PDB file of C-alpha atoms in Angstrom:
ATOM      1  CA  UNK A   1       0.000   0.000   0.000  1.00 56.00           C
ATOM      2  CA  UNK A   2       1.162   3.535  -0.729  1.00 60.00           C
ATOM      3  CA  UNK A   3      -0.219   6.814   0.552  1.00 58.00           C
ATOM      4  CA  UNK A   4       0.289  10.232  -0.978  1.00 54.00           C
ATOM      5  CA  UNK A   5      -1.428  13.588  -1.266  1.00 52.00           C
ATOM      6  CA  UNK A   6      -3.380  12.108  -4.177  1.00 62.00           C
ATOM      7  CA  UNK A   7      -4.835   9.295  -2.034  1.00 76.00           C
ATOM      8  CA  UNK A   8      -4.268   5.670  -1.055  1.00 85.00           C
ATOM      9  CA  UNK A   9      -3.122   2.985  -3.501  1.00 88.00           C
ATOM     10  CA  UNK A  10      -3.979  -0.522  -2.300  1.00 91.00           C
ATOM     11  CA  UNK A  11      -4.218  -3.996  -3.828  1.00 93.00           C
ATOM     12  CA  UNK A  12      -5.701  -7.333  -2.864  1.00 94.00           C
ATOM     13  CA  UNK A  13      -5.418 -10.654  -4.662  1.00 97.00           C
ATOM     14  CA  UNK A  14      -6.982 -14.097  -4.314  1.00 98.00           C
ATOM     15  CA  UNK A  15      -5.772 -17.306  -5.966  1.00 98.00           C
ATOM     16  CA  UNK A  16      -7.791 -20.524  -5.735  1.00 98.00           C
ATOM     17  CA  UNK A  17      -6.740 -23.940  -7.081  1.00 97.00           C
ATOM     18  CA  UNK A  18      -8.118 -27.446  -7.004  1.00 94.00           C
ATOM     19  CA  UNK A  19      -6.362 -29.433  -4.286  1.00 92.00           C
ATOM     20  CA  UNK A  20      -6.428 -32.739  -6.182  1.00 88.00           C
ATOM     21  CA  UNK A  21      -8.819 -34.289  -3.661  1.00 90.00           C
ATOM     22  CA  UNK A  22     -12.054 -32.672  -4.809  1.00 91.00           C
ATOM     23  CA  UNK A  23     -11.599 -29.555  -2.693  1.00 94.00           C
ATOM     24  CA  UNK A  24     -10.223 -26.058  -3.168  1.00 97.00           C
ATOM     25  CA  UNK A  25      -6.932 -24.674  -1.873  1.00 96.00           C
ATOM     26  CA  UNK A  26      -6.148 -20.982  -1.432  1.00 96.00           C
ATOM     27  CA  UNK A  27      -2.411 -20.602  -2.022  1.00 96.00           C
ATOM     28  CA  UNK A  28      -2.637 -16.852  -2.511  1.00 94.00           C
ATOM     29  CA  UNK A  29      -4.466 -14.422  -0.189  1.00 95.00           C
ATOM     30  CA  UNK A  30      -2.928 -10.962  -0.042  1.00 94.00           C
ATOM     31  CA  UNK A  31      -4.421  -7.652   1.053  1.00 92.00           C
ATOM     32  CA  UNK A  32      -3.114  -4.173   1.767  1.00 88.00           C
ATOM     33  CA  UNK A  33      -4.364  -1.412   4.038  1.00 81.00           C
ATOM     34  CA  UNK A  34      -8.100  -0.954   3.456  1.00 86.00           C
ATOM     35  CA  UNK A  35      -8.367  -4.239   1.546  1.00 90.00           C
ATOM     36  CA  UNK A  36      -8.179  -7.040   4.098  1.00 91.00           C
ATOM     37  CA  UNK A  37      -8.954 -10.652   3.092  1.00 93.00           C
ATOM     38  CA  UNK A  38     -10.152 -13.352   5.462  1.00 94.00           C
ATOM     39  CA  UNK A  39     -10.763 -17.025   4.763  1.00 94.00           C
ATOM     40  CA  UNK A  40     -14.013 -18.328   6.255  1.00 93.00           C
ATOM     41  CA  UNK A  41     -15.455 -21.798   6.674  1.00 90.00           C
ATOM     42  CA  UNK A  42     -16.012 -23.472   3.307  1.00 88.00           C
ATOM     43  CA  UNK A  43     -18.719 -25.884   2.273  1.00 90.00           C
ATOM     44  CA  UNK A  44     -17.939 -29.111   0.429  1.00 90.00           C
ATOM     45  CA  UNK A  45     -15.593 -28.406  -2.477  1.00 93.00           C
ATOM     46  CA  UNK A  46     -16.180 -24.650  -2.178  1.00 96.00           C
ATOM     47  CA  UNK A  47     -13.683 -22.332  -0.485  1.00 97.00           C
ATOM     48  CA  UNK A  48     -14.991 -19.048   0.922  1.00 97.00           C
ATOM     49  CA  UNK A  49     -13.291 -15.694   1.296  1.00 97.00           C
ATOM     50  CA  UNK A  50     -14.488 -12.424   2.811  1.00 95.00           C
ATOM     51  CA  UNK A  51     -13.327  -8.926   1.855  1.00 93.00           C
ATOM     52  CA  UNK A  52     -13.149  -6.777   4.979  1.00 89.00           C
ATOM     53  CA  UNK A  53     -12.919  -2.992   4.830  1.00 76.00           C
ATOM     54  CA  UNK A  54     -10.125  -2.182   7.271  1.00 57.00           C
ATOM     55  CA  UNK A  55     -10.322   1.588   6.641  1.00 58.00           C
ATOM     56  CA  UNK A  56     -12.858   4.104   5.345  1.00 63.00           C
ATOM     57  CA  UNK A  57     -13.062   4.422   1.618  1.00 68.00           C
ATOM     58  CA  UNK A  58     -12.624   4.635  -1.169  1.00 85.00           C
ATOM     59  CA  UNK A  59     -12.165   8.367  -0.627  1.00 86.00           C
ATOM     60  CA  UNK A  60     -11.509  10.891  -3.363  1.00 85.00           C
ATOM     61  CA  UNK A  61      -8.139  10.194  -4.982  1.00 87.00           C
ATOM     62  CA  UNK A  62      -7.895   6.585  -3.759  1.00 90.00           C
ATOM     63  CA  UNK A  63      -7.203   3.727  -6.180  1.00 92.00           C
ATOM     64  CA  UNK A  64      -8.092   0.203  -5.050  1.00 93.00           C
ATOM     65  CA  UNK A  65      -7.469  -2.922  -7.139  1.00 95.00           C
ATOM     66  CA  UNK A  66      -8.856  -6.384  -6.340  1.00 96.00           C
ATOM     67  CA  UNK A  67      -8.042  -9.476  -8.412  1.00 97.00           C
ATOM     68  CA  UNK A  68      -9.137 -13.092  -8.171  1.00 98.00           C
ATOM     69  CA  UNK A  69      -8.036 -16.109 -10.202  1.00 98.00           C
ATOM     70  CA  UNK A  70      -9.859 -19.437  -9.968  1.00 98.00           C
ATOM     71  CA  UNK A  71      -7.836 -22.234 -11.538  1.00 98.00           C
ATOM     72  CA  UNK A  72      -9.076 -25.546 -12.945  1.00 96.00           C
ATOM     73  CA  UNK A  73     -10.963 -27.669 -10.451  1.00 95.00           C
ATOM     74  CA  UNK A  74     -11.488 -24.898  -7.887  1.00 97.00           C
ATOM     75  CA  UNK A  75     -14.751 -23.568  -6.462  1.00 98.00           C
ATOM     76  CA  UNK A  76     -14.622 -20.148  -4.797  1.00 98.00           C
ATOM     77  CA  UNK A  77     -17.207 -17.866  -3.163  1.00 98.00           C
ATOM     78  CA  UNK A  78     -16.194 -14.272  -2.370  1.00 97.00           C
ATOM     79  CA  UNK A  79     -18.332 -11.933  -0.265  1.00 95.00           C
ATOM     80  CA  UNK A  80     -17.773  -8.784   1.758  1.00 93.00           C
ATOM     81  CA  UNK A  81     -18.276  -8.056   5.440  1.00 89.00           C
ATOM     82  CA  UNK A  82     -20.342  -4.945   4.741  1.00 87.00           C
ATOM     83  CA  UNK A  83     -21.279  -2.354   2.160  1.00 90.00           C
ATOM     84  CA  UNK A  84     -18.602  -0.298   0.423  1.00 90.00           C
ATOM     85  CA  UNK A  85     -19.107   3.419   1.047  1.00 89.00           C
ATOM     86  CA  UNK A  86     -17.701   5.893  -1.478  1.00 89.00           C
ATOM     87  CA  UNK A  87     -16.926   9.195   0.259  1.00 88.00           C
ATOM     88  CA  UNK A  88     -15.539  12.550  -0.899  1.00 87.00           C
ATOM     89  CA  UNK A  89     -11.875  13.272  -0.282  1.00 76.00           C
ATOM     90  CA  UNK A  90     -10.354  16.558   0.791  1.00 74.00           C
ATOM     91  CA  UNK A  91      -9.511  17.578  -2.773  1.00 69.00           C
ATOM     92  CA  UNK A  92     -12.723  16.127  -4.330  1.00 73.00           C
ATOM     93  CA  UNK A  93     -10.641  14.052  -6.781  1.00 83.00           C
ATOM     94  CA  UNK A  94     -12.051  10.960  -8.499  1.00 89.00           C
ATOM     95  CA  UNK A  95     -11.525   7.628  -6.774  1.00 92.00           C
ATOM     96  CA  UNK A  96     -11.054   4.351  -8.668  1.00 94.00           C
ATOM     97  CA  UNK A  97     -11.957   0.782  -7.813  1.00 94.00           C
ATOM     98  CA  UNK A  98     -10.773  -1.884 -10.280  1.00 96.00           C
ATOM     99  CA  UNK A  99     -11.834  -5.539 -10.129  1.00 97.00           C
ATOM    100  CA  UNK A 100     -10.158  -8.216 -12.268  1.00 98.00           C
ATOM    101  CA  UNK A 101     -11.593 -11.742 -12.276  1.00 98.00           C
ATOM    102  CA  UNK A 102     -10.249 -14.791 -14.146  1.00 98.00           C
ATOM    103  CA  UNK A 103     -11.891 -18.230 -14.123  1.00 98.00           C
ATOM    104  CA  UNK A 104     -10.380 -21.257 -15.875  1.00 98.00           C
ATOM    105  CA  UNK A 105     -12.105 -24.279 -17.412  1.00 97.00           C
ATOM    106  CA  UNK A 106     -13.847 -26.578 -14.922  1.00 96.00           C
ATOM    107  CA  UNK A 107     -13.775 -23.853 -12.269  1.00 97.00           C
ATOM    108  CA  UNK A 108     -16.462 -21.752 -10.585  1.00 98.00           C
ATOM    109  CA  UNK A 109     -16.545 -18.296  -9.004  1.00 98.00           C
ATOM    110  CA  UNK A 110     -19.365 -16.738  -7.006  1.00 98.00           C
ATOM    111  CA  UNK A 111     -18.584 -13.023  -6.638  1.00 98.00           C
ATOM    112  CA  UNK A 112     -21.198 -11.704  -4.193  1.00 96.00           C
ATOM    113  CA  UNK A 113     -20.129  -8.479  -2.453  1.00 95.00           C
ATOM    114  CA  UNK A 114     -22.497  -6.291  -0.465  1.00 94.00           C
ATOM    115  CA  UNK A 115     -23.793  -3.071  -2.099  1.00 94.00           C
ATOM    116  CA  UNK A 116     -21.729  -0.042  -3.054  1.00 94.00           C
ATOM    117  CA  UNK A 117     -23.150   3.193  -1.623  1.00 94.00           C
ATOM    118  CA  UNK A 118     -22.396   6.462  -3.410  1.00 93.00           C
ATOM    119  CA  UNK A 119     -22.453   9.194  -0.739  1.00 91.00           C
ATOM    120  CA  UNK A 120     -23.085  12.855  -1.535  1.00 91.00           C
ATOM    121  CA  UNK A 121     -19.985  14.621  -2.836  1.00 90.00           C
ATOM    122  CA  UNK A 122     -18.145  11.437  -3.775  1.00 91.00           C
ATOM    123  CA  UNK A 123     -16.798  10.677  -7.254  1.00 92.00           C
ATOM    124  CA  UNK A 124     -16.046   7.016  -7.921  1.00 93.00           C
ATOM    125  CA  UNK A 125     -15.252   5.053 -11.073  1.00 95.00           C
ATOM    126  CA  UNK A 126     -15.637   1.262 -10.816  1.00 96.00           C
ATOM    127  CA  UNK A 127     -14.308  -1.003 -13.563  1.00 97.00           C
ATOM    128  CA  UNK A 128     -14.841  -4.762 -13.542  1.00 97.00           C
ATOM    129  CA  UNK A 129     -13.158  -6.995 -16.119  1.00 98.00           C
ATOM    130  CA  UNK A 130     -14.045 -10.710 -16.215  1.00 98.00           C
ATOM    131  CA  UNK A 131     -12.183 -13.305 -18.310  1.00 98.00           C
ATOM    132  CA  UNK A 132     -13.778 -16.744 -18.443  1.00 98.00           C
ATOM    133  CA  UNK A 133     -12.684 -19.952 -20.122  1.00 97.00           C
ATOM    134  CA  UNK A 134     -15.235 -21.770 -22.286  1.00 96.00           C
ATOM    135  CA  UNK A 135     -16.463 -24.091 -19.499  1.00 96.00           C
ATOM    136  CA  UNK A 136     -16.020 -21.714 -16.566  1.00 97.00           C
ATOM    137  CA  UNK A 137     -18.977 -20.995 -14.306  1.00 97.00           C
ATOM    138  CA  UNK A 138     -19.695 -17.603 -12.771  1.00 97.00           C
ATOM    139  CA  UNK A 139     -22.253 -15.789 -10.642  1.00 97.00           C
ATOM    140  CA  UNK A 140     -21.369 -12.105 -10.296  1.00 97.00           C
ATOM    141  CA  UNK A 141     -23.568  -9.653  -8.400  1.00 97.00           C
ATOM    142  CA  UNK A 142     -23.286  -5.866  -8.471  1.00 96.00           C
ATOM    143  CA  UNK A 143     -25.550  -3.594  -6.408  1.00 96.00           C
ATOM    144  CA  UNK A 144     -25.291   0.185  -6.262  1.00 95.00           C
ATOM    145  CA  UNK A 145     -27.194   2.520  -3.940  1.00 95.00           C
ATOM    146  CA  UNK A 146     -27.314   6.199  -4.849  1.00 93.00           C
ATOM    147  CA  UNK A 147     -26.952   8.132  -1.609  1.00 88.00           C
ATOM    148  CA  UNK A 148     -27.551   7.241   1.999  1.00 86.00           C
ATOM    149  CA  UNK A 149     -31.023   7.639   3.496  1.00 81.00           C
ATOM    150  CA  UNK A 150     -32.435  11.037   2.523  1.00 79.00           C
ATOM    151  CA  UNK A 151     -29.193  12.044   0.799  1.00 83.00           C
ATOM    152  CA  UNK A 152     -28.427  13.018  -2.784  1.00 88.00           C
ATOM    153  CA  UNK A 153     -25.931  10.687  -4.502  1.00 89.00           C
ATOM    154  CA  UNK A 154     -22.378  11.347  -5.509  1.00 90.00           C
ATOM    155  CA  UNK A 155     -21.127  10.745  -9.021  1.00 93.00           C
ATOM    156  CA  UNK A 156     -20.766   7.050  -9.837  1.00 94.00           C
ATOM    157  CA  UNK A 157     -19.489   5.499 -13.056  1.00 94.00           C
ATOM    158  CA  UNK A 158     -19.571   1.707 -13.310  1.00 95.00           C
ATOM    159  CA  UNK A 159     -18.287  -0.384 -16.223  1.00 96.00           C
ATOM    160  CA  UNK A 160     -18.560  -4.158 -16.599  1.00 97.00           C
ATOM    161  CA  UNK A 161     -16.786  -6.071 -19.387  1.00 97.00           C
ATOM    162  CA  UNK A 162     -17.074  -9.851 -19.709  1.00 97.00           C
ATOM    163  CA  UNK A 163     -15.078 -12.082 -22.063  1.00 97.00           C
ATOM    164  CA  UNK A 164     -15.718 -15.797 -22.586  1.00 97.00           C
ATOM    165  CA  UNK A 165     -13.195 -17.942 -24.491  1.00 96.00           C
ATOM    166  CA  UNK A 166     -11.612 -14.775 -25.873  1.00 95.00           C
ATOM    167  CA  UNK A 167     -14.870 -13.237 -27.131  1.00 95.00           C
ATOM    168  CA  UNK A 168     -16.609 -10.223 -25.589  1.00 96.00           C
ATOM    169  CA  UNK A 169     -20.189 -11.003 -24.499  1.00 96.00           C
ATOM    170  CA  UNK A 170     -20.872  -7.837 -22.492  1.00 96.00           C
ATOM    171  CA  UNK A 171     -19.355  -4.354 -22.258  1.00 97.00           C
ATOM    172  CA  UNK A 172     -21.573  -1.779 -20.603  1.00 94.00           C
ATOM    173  CA  UNK A 173     -21.235   1.409 -18.588  1.00 94.00           C
ATOM    174  CA  UNK A 174     -23.625   3.249 -16.291  1.00 91.00           C
ATOM    175  CA  UNK A 175     -23.067   6.803 -15.049  1.00 92.00           C
ATOM    176  CA  UNK A 176     -25.236   8.347 -12.341  1.00 91.00           C
ATOM    177  CA  UNK A 177     -25.278  11.456 -10.177  1.00 87.00           C
ATOM    178  CA  UNK A 178     -23.994  15.005 -10.661  1.00 87.00           C
ATOM    179  CA  UNK A 179     -22.152  15.444 -13.955  1.00 82.00           C
ATOM    180  CA  UNK A 180     -23.614  12.306 -15.556  1.00 82.00           C
ATOM    181  CA  UNK A 181     -25.335  12.538 -18.926  1.00 77.00           C
ATOM    182  CA  UNK A 182     -28.692  14.278 -18.866  1.00 75.00           C
ATOM    183  CA  UNK A 183     -31.569  11.855 -18.408  1.00 74.00           C
ATOM    184  CA  UNK A 184     -29.774   9.290 -16.223  1.00 82.00           C
ATOM    185  CA  UNK A 185     -32.586   9.620 -13.672  1.00 80.00           C
ATOM    186  CA  UNK A 186     -35.413   9.983 -16.204  1.00 80.00           C
ATOM    187  CA  UNK A 187     -37.899   7.482 -17.648  1.00 78.00           C
ATOM    188  CA  UNK A 188     -35.256   6.010 -19.962  1.00 71.00           C
ATOM    189  CA  UNK A 189     -32.794   5.701 -17.089  1.00 75.00           C
ATOM    190  CA  UNK A 190     -33.421   4.857 -13.449  1.00 82.00           C
ATOM    191  CA  UNK A 191     -36.856   6.524 -13.400  1.00 80.00           C
ATOM    192  CA  UNK A 192     -36.317   7.977  -9.943  1.00 81.00           C
ATOM    193  CA  UNK A 193     -35.091   4.754  -8.339  1.00 86.00           C
ATOM    194  CA  UNK A 194     -32.101   4.930  -6.016  1.00 90.00           C
ATOM    195  CA  UNK A 195     -30.887   1.324  -6.178  1.00 94.00           C
ATOM    196  CA  UNK A 196     -29.696  -0.459  -9.317  1.00 94.00           C
ATOM    197  CA  UNK A 197     -28.077  -3.847  -9.727  1.00 95.00           C
ATOM    198  CA  UNK A 198     -27.366  -6.831 -11.888  1.00 95.00           C
ATOM    199  CA  UNK A 199     -26.371 -10.475 -11.697  1.00 96.00           C
ATOM    200  CA  UNK A 200     -24.310 -12.065 -14.448  1.00 96.00           C
ATOM    201  CA  UNK A 201     -24.483 -15.844 -14.864  1.00 96.00           C
ATOM    202  CA  UNK A 202     -22.136 -17.868 -17.052  1.00 96.00           C
ATOM    203  CA  UNK A 203     -22.932 -21.565 -17.448  1.00 96.00           C
ATOM    204  CA  UNK A 204     -21.672 -23.919 -20.193  1.00 95.00           C
ATOM    205  CA  UNK A 205     -25.171 -25.350 -20.658  1.00 94.00           C
ATOM    206  CA  UNK A 206     -26.465 -21.925 -21.751  1.00 94.00           C
ATOM    207  CA  UNK A 207     -24.605 -22.492 -25.046  1.00 91.00           C
ATOM    208  CA  UNK A 208     -27.274 -25.000 -26.128  1.00 92.00           C
ATOM    209  CA  UNK A 209     -30.146 -24.077 -23.811  1.00 91.00           C
ATOM    210  CA  UNK A 210     -30.110 -20.299 -23.192  1.00 90.00           C
ATOM    211  CA  UNK A 211     -32.683 -18.729 -20.865  1.00 91.00           C
ATOM    212  CA  UNK A 212     -35.639 -16.879 -22.351  1.00 90.00           C
ATOM    213  CA  UNK A 213     -35.646 -13.084 -22.257  1.00 90.00           C
ATOM    214  CA  UNK A 214     -38.381 -11.872 -19.936  1.00 88.00           C
ATOM    215  CA  UNK A 215     -39.336  -9.333 -17.311  1.00 85.00           C
ATOM    216  CA  UNK A 216     -39.508 -10.441 -13.693  1.00 74.00           C
ATOM    217  CA  UNK A 217     -41.940  -8.566 -11.476  1.00 72.00           C
ATOM    218  CA  UNK A 218     -41.758  -4.771 -11.680  1.00 77.00           C
ATOM    219  CA  UNK A 219     -38.262  -3.447 -12.292  1.00 83.00           C
ATOM    220  CA  UNK A 220     -36.352  -6.657 -13.126  1.00 88.00           C
ATOM    221  CA  UNK A 221     -35.515  -8.433 -16.377  1.00 90.00           C
ATOM    222  CA  UNK A 222     -33.596 -11.484 -17.589  1.00 92.00           C
ATOM    223  CA  UNK A 223     -31.657 -11.234 -20.852  1.00 93.00           C
ATOM    224  CA  UNK A 224     -29.583 -13.954 -22.580  1.00 95.00           C
ATOM    225  CA  UNK A 225     -26.207 -12.794 -23.885  1.00 94.00           C
ATOM    226  CA  UNK A 226     -24.344 -13.718 -27.062  1.00 86.00           C
ATOM    227  CA  UNK A 227     -22.504 -16.554 -25.358  1.00 86.00           C
ATOM    228  CA  UNK A 228     -23.157 -19.088 -22.592  1.00 95.00           C
ATOM    229  CA  UNK A 229     -24.286 -16.316 -20.226  1.00 96.00           C
ATOM    230  CA  UNK A 230     -27.307 -14.343 -19.059  1.00 95.00           C
ATOM    231  CA  UNK A 231     -27.790 -10.975 -17.376  1.00 96.00           C
ATOM    232  CA  UNK A 232     -30.356 -10.163 -14.704  1.00 94.00           C
ATOM    233  CA  UNK A 233     -30.922  -6.428 -14.167  1.00 94.00           C
ATOM    234  CA  UNK A 234     -33.132  -4.581 -11.692  1.00 93.00           C
ATOM    235  CA  UNK A 235     -33.942  -1.141 -10.316  1.00 93.00           C
ATOM    236  CA  UNK A 236     -35.657  -0.504  -6.989  1.00 93.00           C
ATOM    237  CA  UNK A 237     -36.356   2.242  -4.467  1.00 92.00           C
ATOM    238  CA  UNK A 238     -33.923   0.797  -1.916  1.00 93.00           C
ATOM    239  CA  UNK A 239     -31.247  -1.852  -1.393  1.00 94.00           C
ATOM    240  CA  UNK A 240     -33.557  -4.351   0.333  1.00 93.00           C
ATOM    241  CA  UNK A 241     -36.071  -4.372  -2.507  1.00 94.00           C
ATOM    242  CA  UNK A 242     -33.246  -4.582  -5.058  1.00 94.00           C
ATOM    243  CA  UNK A 243     -31.772  -7.688  -3.413  1.00 95.00           C
ATOM    244  CA  UNK A 244     -35.178  -9.364  -3.335  1.00 93.00           C
ATOM    245  CA  UNK A 245     -35.731  -8.691  -7.047  1.00 92.00           C
ATOM    246  CA  UNK A 246     -32.304 -10.012  -8.030  1.00 92.00           C
ATOM    247  CA  UNK A 247     -32.628 -13.106  -5.858  1.00 91.00           C
ATOM    248  CA  UNK A 248     -36.079 -13.924  -7.241  1.00 88.00           C
ATOM    249  CA  UNK A 249     -34.973 -13.521 -10.859  1.00 84.00           C
ATOM    250  CA  UNK A 250     -31.854 -15.583 -10.201  1.00 85.00           C
ATOM    251  CA  UNK A 251     -33.884 -18.364  -8.592  1.00 86.00           C
ATOM    252  CA  UNK A 252     -36.077 -18.488 -11.698  1.00 83.00           C
ATOM    253  CA  UNK A 253     -33.031 -19.583 -13.716  1.00 83.00           C
ATOM    254  CA  UNK A 254     -32.241 -22.578 -11.507  1.00 74.00           C
TER     255      UNK A 254
END
């Protein structure tokens, strides 16, 4: 970790591998400063890891990077101990949070962090890049809450790019809050909602039996992608309702 007038630079990395006995080993768990990593009790072949915020942030000017690699034969679930709160820094500079995920053939990753909250005055750019092998399996959840209770949001830019077997199946960006493109909160955008989220599923069987595109209750939809993957998206008035919508739509795919 490094600290300067421009903010904190911190990295965390997770490496999971099959242990040759039907389980998952974690030979690489490294975290710096605000990015602490803790192994928790696994279940069956699945290893579990928790991201723990050891400091406030990201603040303006901070740059956090988290990477995870799941090698052949491994099963890994990653969660977080609490929500991530984006806050303004002293100089109001943009903060960055980069996530890099790689999953090999015959491996599975469940990336299930708690929501990201964009507090008033903050300016955060989140970029998530996912590289999957042809038979990799993935469940990735992103939830964003615009402002704390009764508070206007900060500026939040979120980009998600997903590649499967070297081909891009999804590359999208959402910008919300002050300075975002006009209409982000209008009928063609979030329509006044303050919580937005998505779940990406990658399953080899979707290559021959993709899910059907459909809406799910009010504010949620399921959409097959151009590859063995599907995207569940939802908007809601608050984080609790958003989680319920995403969970219900996800359960409909099982």
